[in-house]
PDB file of C-alpha atoms in Angstrom:
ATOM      1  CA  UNK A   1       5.482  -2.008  -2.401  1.00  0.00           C
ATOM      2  CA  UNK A   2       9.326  -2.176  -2.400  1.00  0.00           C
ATOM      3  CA  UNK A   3      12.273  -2.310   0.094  1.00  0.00           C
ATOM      4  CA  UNK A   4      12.618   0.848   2.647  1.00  0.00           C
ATOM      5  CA  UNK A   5      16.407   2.844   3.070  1.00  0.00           C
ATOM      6  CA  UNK A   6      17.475  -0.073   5.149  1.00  0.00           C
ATOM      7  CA  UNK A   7      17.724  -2.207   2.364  1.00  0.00           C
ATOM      8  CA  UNK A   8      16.095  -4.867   4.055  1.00  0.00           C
ATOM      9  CA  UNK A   9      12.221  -4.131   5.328  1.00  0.00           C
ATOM     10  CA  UNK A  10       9.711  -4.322   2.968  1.00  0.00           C
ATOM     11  CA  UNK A  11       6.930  -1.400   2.501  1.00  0.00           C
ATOM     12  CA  UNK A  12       4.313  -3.814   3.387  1.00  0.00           C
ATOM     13  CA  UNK A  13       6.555  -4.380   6.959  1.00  0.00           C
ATOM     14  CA  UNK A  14       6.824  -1.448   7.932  1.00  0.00           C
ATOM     15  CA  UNK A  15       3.265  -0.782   8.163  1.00  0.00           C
ATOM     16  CA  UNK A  16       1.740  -3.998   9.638  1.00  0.00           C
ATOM     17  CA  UNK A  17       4.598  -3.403  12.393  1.00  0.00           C
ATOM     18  CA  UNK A  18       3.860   0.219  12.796  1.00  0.00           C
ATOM     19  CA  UNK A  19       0.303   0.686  12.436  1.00  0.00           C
ATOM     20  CA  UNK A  20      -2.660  -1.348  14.055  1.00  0.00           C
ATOM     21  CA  UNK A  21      -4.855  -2.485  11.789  1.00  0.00           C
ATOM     22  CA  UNK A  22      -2.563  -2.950   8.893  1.00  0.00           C
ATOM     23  CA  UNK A  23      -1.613  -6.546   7.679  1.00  0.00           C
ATOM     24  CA  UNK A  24       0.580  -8.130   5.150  1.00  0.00           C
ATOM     25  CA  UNK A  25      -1.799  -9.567   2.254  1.00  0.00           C
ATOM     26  CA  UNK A  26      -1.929 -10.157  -1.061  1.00  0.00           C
ATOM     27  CA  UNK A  27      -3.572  -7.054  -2.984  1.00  0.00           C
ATOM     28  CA  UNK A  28      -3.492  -8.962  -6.846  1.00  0.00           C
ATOM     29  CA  UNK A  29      -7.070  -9.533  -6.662  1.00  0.00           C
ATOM     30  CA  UNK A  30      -8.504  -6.145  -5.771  1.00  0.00           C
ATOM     31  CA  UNK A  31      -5.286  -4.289  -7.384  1.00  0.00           C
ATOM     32  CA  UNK A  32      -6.991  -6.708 -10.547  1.00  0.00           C
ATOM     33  CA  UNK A  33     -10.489  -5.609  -9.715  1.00  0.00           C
ATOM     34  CA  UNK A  34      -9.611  -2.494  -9.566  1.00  0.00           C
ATOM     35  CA  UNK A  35      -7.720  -2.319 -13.007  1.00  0.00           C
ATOM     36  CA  UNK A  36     -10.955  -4.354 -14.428  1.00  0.00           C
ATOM     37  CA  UNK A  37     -13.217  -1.715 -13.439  1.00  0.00           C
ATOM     38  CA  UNK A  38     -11.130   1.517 -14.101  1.00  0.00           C
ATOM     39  CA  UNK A  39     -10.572  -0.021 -17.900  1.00  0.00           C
ATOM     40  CA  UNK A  40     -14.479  -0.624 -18.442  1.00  0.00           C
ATOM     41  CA  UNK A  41     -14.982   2.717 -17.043  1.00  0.00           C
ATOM     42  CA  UNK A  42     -12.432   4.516 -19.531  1.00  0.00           C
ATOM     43  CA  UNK A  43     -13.276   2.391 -23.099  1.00  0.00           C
ATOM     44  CA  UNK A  44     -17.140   3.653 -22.127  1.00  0.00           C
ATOM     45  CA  UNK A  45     -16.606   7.008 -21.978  1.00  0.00           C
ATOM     46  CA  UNK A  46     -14.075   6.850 -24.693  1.00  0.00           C
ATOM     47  CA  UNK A  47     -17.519   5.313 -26.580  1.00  0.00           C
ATOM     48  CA  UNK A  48     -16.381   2.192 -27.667  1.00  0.00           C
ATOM     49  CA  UNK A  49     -18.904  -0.780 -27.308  1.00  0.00           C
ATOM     50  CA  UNK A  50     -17.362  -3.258 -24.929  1.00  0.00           C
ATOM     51  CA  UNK A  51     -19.153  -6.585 -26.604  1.00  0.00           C
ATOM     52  CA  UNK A  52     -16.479  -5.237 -29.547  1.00  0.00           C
ATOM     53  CA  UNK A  53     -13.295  -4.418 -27.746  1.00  0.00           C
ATOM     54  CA  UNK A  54      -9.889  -6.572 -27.866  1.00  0.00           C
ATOM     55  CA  UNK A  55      -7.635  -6.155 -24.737  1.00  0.00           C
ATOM     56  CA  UNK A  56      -4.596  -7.040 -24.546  1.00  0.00           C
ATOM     57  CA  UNK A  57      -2.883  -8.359 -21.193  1.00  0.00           C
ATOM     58  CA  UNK A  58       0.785  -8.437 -20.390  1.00  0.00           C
ATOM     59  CA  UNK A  59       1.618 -10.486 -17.278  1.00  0.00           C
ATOM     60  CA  UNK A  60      -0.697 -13.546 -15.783  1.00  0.00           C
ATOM     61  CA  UNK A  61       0.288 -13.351 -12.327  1.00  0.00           C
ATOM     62  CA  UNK A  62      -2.064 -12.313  -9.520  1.00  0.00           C
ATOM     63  CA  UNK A  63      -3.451  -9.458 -10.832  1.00  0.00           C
ATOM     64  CA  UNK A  64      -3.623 -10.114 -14.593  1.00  0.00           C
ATOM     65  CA  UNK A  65      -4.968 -13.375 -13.696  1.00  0.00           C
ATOM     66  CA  UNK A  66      -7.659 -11.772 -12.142  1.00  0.00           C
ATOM     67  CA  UNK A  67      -7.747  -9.423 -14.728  1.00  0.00           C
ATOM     68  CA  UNK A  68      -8.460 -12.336 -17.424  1.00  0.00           C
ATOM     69  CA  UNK A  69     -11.047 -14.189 -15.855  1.00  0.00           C
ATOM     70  CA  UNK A  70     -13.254 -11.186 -15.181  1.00  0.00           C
ATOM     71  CA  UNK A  71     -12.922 -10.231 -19.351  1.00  0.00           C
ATOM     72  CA  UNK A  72     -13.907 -14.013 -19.682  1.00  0.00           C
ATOM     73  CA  UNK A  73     -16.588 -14.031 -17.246  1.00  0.00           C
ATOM     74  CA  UNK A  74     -18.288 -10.460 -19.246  1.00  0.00           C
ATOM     75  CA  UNK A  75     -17.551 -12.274 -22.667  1.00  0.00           C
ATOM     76  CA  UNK A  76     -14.751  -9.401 -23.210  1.00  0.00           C
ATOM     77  CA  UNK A  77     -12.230 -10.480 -26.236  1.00  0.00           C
ATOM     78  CA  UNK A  78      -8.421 -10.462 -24.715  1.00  0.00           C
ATOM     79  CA  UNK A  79      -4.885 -11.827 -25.509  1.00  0.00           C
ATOM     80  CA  UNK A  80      -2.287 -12.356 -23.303  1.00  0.00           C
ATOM     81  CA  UNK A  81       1.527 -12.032 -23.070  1.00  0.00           C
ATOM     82  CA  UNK A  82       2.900 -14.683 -20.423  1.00  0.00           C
ATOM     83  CA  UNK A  83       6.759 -15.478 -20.672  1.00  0.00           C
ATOM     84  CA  UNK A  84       5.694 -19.069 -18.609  1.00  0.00           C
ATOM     85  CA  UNK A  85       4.722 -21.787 -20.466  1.00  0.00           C
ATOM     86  CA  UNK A  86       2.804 -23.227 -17.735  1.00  0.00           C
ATOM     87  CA  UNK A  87       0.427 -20.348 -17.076  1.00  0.00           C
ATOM     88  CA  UNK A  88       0.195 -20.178 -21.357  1.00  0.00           C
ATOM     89  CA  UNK A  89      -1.159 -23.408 -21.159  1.00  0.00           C
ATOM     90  CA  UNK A  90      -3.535 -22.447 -18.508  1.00  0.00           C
ATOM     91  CA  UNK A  91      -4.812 -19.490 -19.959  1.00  0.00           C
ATOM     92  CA  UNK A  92      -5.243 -21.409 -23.389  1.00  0.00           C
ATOM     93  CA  UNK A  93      -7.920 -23.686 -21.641  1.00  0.00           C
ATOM     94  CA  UNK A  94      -9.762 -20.918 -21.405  1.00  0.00           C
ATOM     95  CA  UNK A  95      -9.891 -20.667 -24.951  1.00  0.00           C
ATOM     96  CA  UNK A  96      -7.961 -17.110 -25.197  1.00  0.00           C
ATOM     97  CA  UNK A  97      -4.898 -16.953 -27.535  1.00  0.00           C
ATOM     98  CA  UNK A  98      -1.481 -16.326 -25.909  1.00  0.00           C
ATOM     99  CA  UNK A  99       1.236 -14.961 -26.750  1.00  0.00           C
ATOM    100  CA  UNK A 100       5.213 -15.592 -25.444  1.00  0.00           C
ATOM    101  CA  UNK A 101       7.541 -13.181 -24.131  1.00  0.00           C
ATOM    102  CA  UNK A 102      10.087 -13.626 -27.423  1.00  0.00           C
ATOM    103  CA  UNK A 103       6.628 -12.846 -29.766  1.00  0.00           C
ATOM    104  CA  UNK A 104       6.080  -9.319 -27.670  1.00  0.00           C
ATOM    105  CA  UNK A 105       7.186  -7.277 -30.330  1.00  0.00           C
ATOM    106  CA  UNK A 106       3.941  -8.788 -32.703  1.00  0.00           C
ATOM    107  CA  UNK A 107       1.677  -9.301 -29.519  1.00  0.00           C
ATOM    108  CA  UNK A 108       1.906  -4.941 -29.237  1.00  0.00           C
ATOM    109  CA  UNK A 109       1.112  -4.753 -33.071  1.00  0.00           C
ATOM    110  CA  UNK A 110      -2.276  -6.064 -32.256  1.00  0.00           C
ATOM    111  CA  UNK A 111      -5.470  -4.114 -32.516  1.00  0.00           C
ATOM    112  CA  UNK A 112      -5.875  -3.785 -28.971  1.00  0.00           C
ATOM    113  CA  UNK A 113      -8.473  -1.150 -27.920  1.00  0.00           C
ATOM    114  CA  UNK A 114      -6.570  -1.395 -24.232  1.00  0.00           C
ATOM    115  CA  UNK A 115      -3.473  -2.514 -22.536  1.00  0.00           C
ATOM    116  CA  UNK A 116      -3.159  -4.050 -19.151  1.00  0.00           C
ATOM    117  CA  UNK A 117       0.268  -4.122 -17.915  1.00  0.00           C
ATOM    118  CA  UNK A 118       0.183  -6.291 -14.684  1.00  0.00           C
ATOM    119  CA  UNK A 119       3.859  -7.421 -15.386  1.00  0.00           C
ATOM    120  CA  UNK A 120       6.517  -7.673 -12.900  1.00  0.00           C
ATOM    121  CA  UNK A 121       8.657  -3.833 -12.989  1.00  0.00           C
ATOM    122  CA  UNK A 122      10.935  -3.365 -15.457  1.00  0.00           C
ATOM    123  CA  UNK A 123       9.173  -6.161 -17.877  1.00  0.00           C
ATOM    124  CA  UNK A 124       8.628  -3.258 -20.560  1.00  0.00           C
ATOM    125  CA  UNK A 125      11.695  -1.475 -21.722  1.00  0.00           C
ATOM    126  CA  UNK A 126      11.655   2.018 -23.339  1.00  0.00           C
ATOM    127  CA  UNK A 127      11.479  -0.103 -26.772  1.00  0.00           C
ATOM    128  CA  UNK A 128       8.166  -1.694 -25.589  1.00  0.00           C
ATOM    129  CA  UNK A 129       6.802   1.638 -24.165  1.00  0.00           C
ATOM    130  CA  UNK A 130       7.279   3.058 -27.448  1.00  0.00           C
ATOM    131  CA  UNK A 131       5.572   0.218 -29.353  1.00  0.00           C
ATOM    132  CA  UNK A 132       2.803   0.793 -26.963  1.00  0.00           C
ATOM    133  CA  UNK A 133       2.669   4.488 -28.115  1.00  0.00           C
ATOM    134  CA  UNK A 134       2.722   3.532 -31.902  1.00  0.00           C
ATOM    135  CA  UNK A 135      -0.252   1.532 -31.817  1.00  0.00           C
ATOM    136  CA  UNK A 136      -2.828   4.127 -33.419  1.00  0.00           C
ATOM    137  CA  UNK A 137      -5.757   1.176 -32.017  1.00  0.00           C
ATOM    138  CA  UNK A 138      -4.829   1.296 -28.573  1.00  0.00           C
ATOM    139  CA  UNK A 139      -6.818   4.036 -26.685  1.00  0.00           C
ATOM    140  CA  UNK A 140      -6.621   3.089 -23.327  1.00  0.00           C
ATOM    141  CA  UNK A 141      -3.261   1.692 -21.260  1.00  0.00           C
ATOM    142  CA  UNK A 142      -3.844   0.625 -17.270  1.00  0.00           C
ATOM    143  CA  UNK A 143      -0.851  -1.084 -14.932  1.00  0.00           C
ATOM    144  CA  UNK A 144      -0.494  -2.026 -11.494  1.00  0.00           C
ATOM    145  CA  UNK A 145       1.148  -0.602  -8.234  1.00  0.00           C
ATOM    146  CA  UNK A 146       4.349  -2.464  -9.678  1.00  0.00           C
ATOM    147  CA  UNK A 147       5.618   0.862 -11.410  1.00  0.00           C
ATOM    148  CA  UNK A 148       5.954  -1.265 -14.431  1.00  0.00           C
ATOM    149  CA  UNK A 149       6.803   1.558 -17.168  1.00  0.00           C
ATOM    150  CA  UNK A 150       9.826   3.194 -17.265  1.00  0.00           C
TER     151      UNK A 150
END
């Protein structure tokens, strides 16, 4: 998704205007499915047991919302990074620990087996990337169609 050479239509636009059939929707929830499914796919043939894996979520919008409640739902153990103390508060009802944007730096320190990043682009600077890359624990790292790492 983005902004086309005119600086003004949208990706999304230009195809429900151009082509029949195509419509402007929100694509979190499969983008989120999709994620779900590709990172159960991966830790399994990577061998890990999934009733022992820790993932670790960055962004609860559409998609890492998603994301969340389908770890809940399969009794999956996650974290997640949310900069909005709203959607923290949220996510904490569902009894899963939280972490906020300032505490990103310890959240990546975490054992995490996998990373989701379903942040908005840019969220992760080259400093975070590389954090990512340090952890020896995480084995797996999925994102979204929002071209989050740099």
């Amino acid at each position: 998704h983005g902004i086309l050479n005119d600086g003004k239509t949208s990706s999304l636009e230009f195809l429900s205007n151009n082509f029949m059939g195509s419509v402007i929707a929100d694509t979190g929830k499969p983008t989120g499915e999709g994620n779900y499914y590709l990172m159960l796919g991966a830790l399994k043939s990577l061998g890990l047991d999934l009733s022992k894996v820790k993932i670790g979520v960055i962004g609860y919008g559409n998609i890492g919302e998603h994301l969340t409640h389908r770890l809940v739902e399969n009794n999956i153990a996650c974290e997640v990074l949310e900069a909005s103390e709203e959607k923290r508060k949220q996510i904490e009802k569902l009894g899963i620990k939280t972490w906020r944007a300032e505490d990103k730096a310890q959240f990546l320190k975490q054992p995490f087996d996998a990373l989701a990043v379903t942040a908005l682009g840019g969220t992760p600077d080259l400093e975070i990337v590389k954090s990512i890359c340090a952890n020896p624990a995480t084995r797996f790292i999925s994102g979204c169609e929002n071209l989050v790492m740099p």
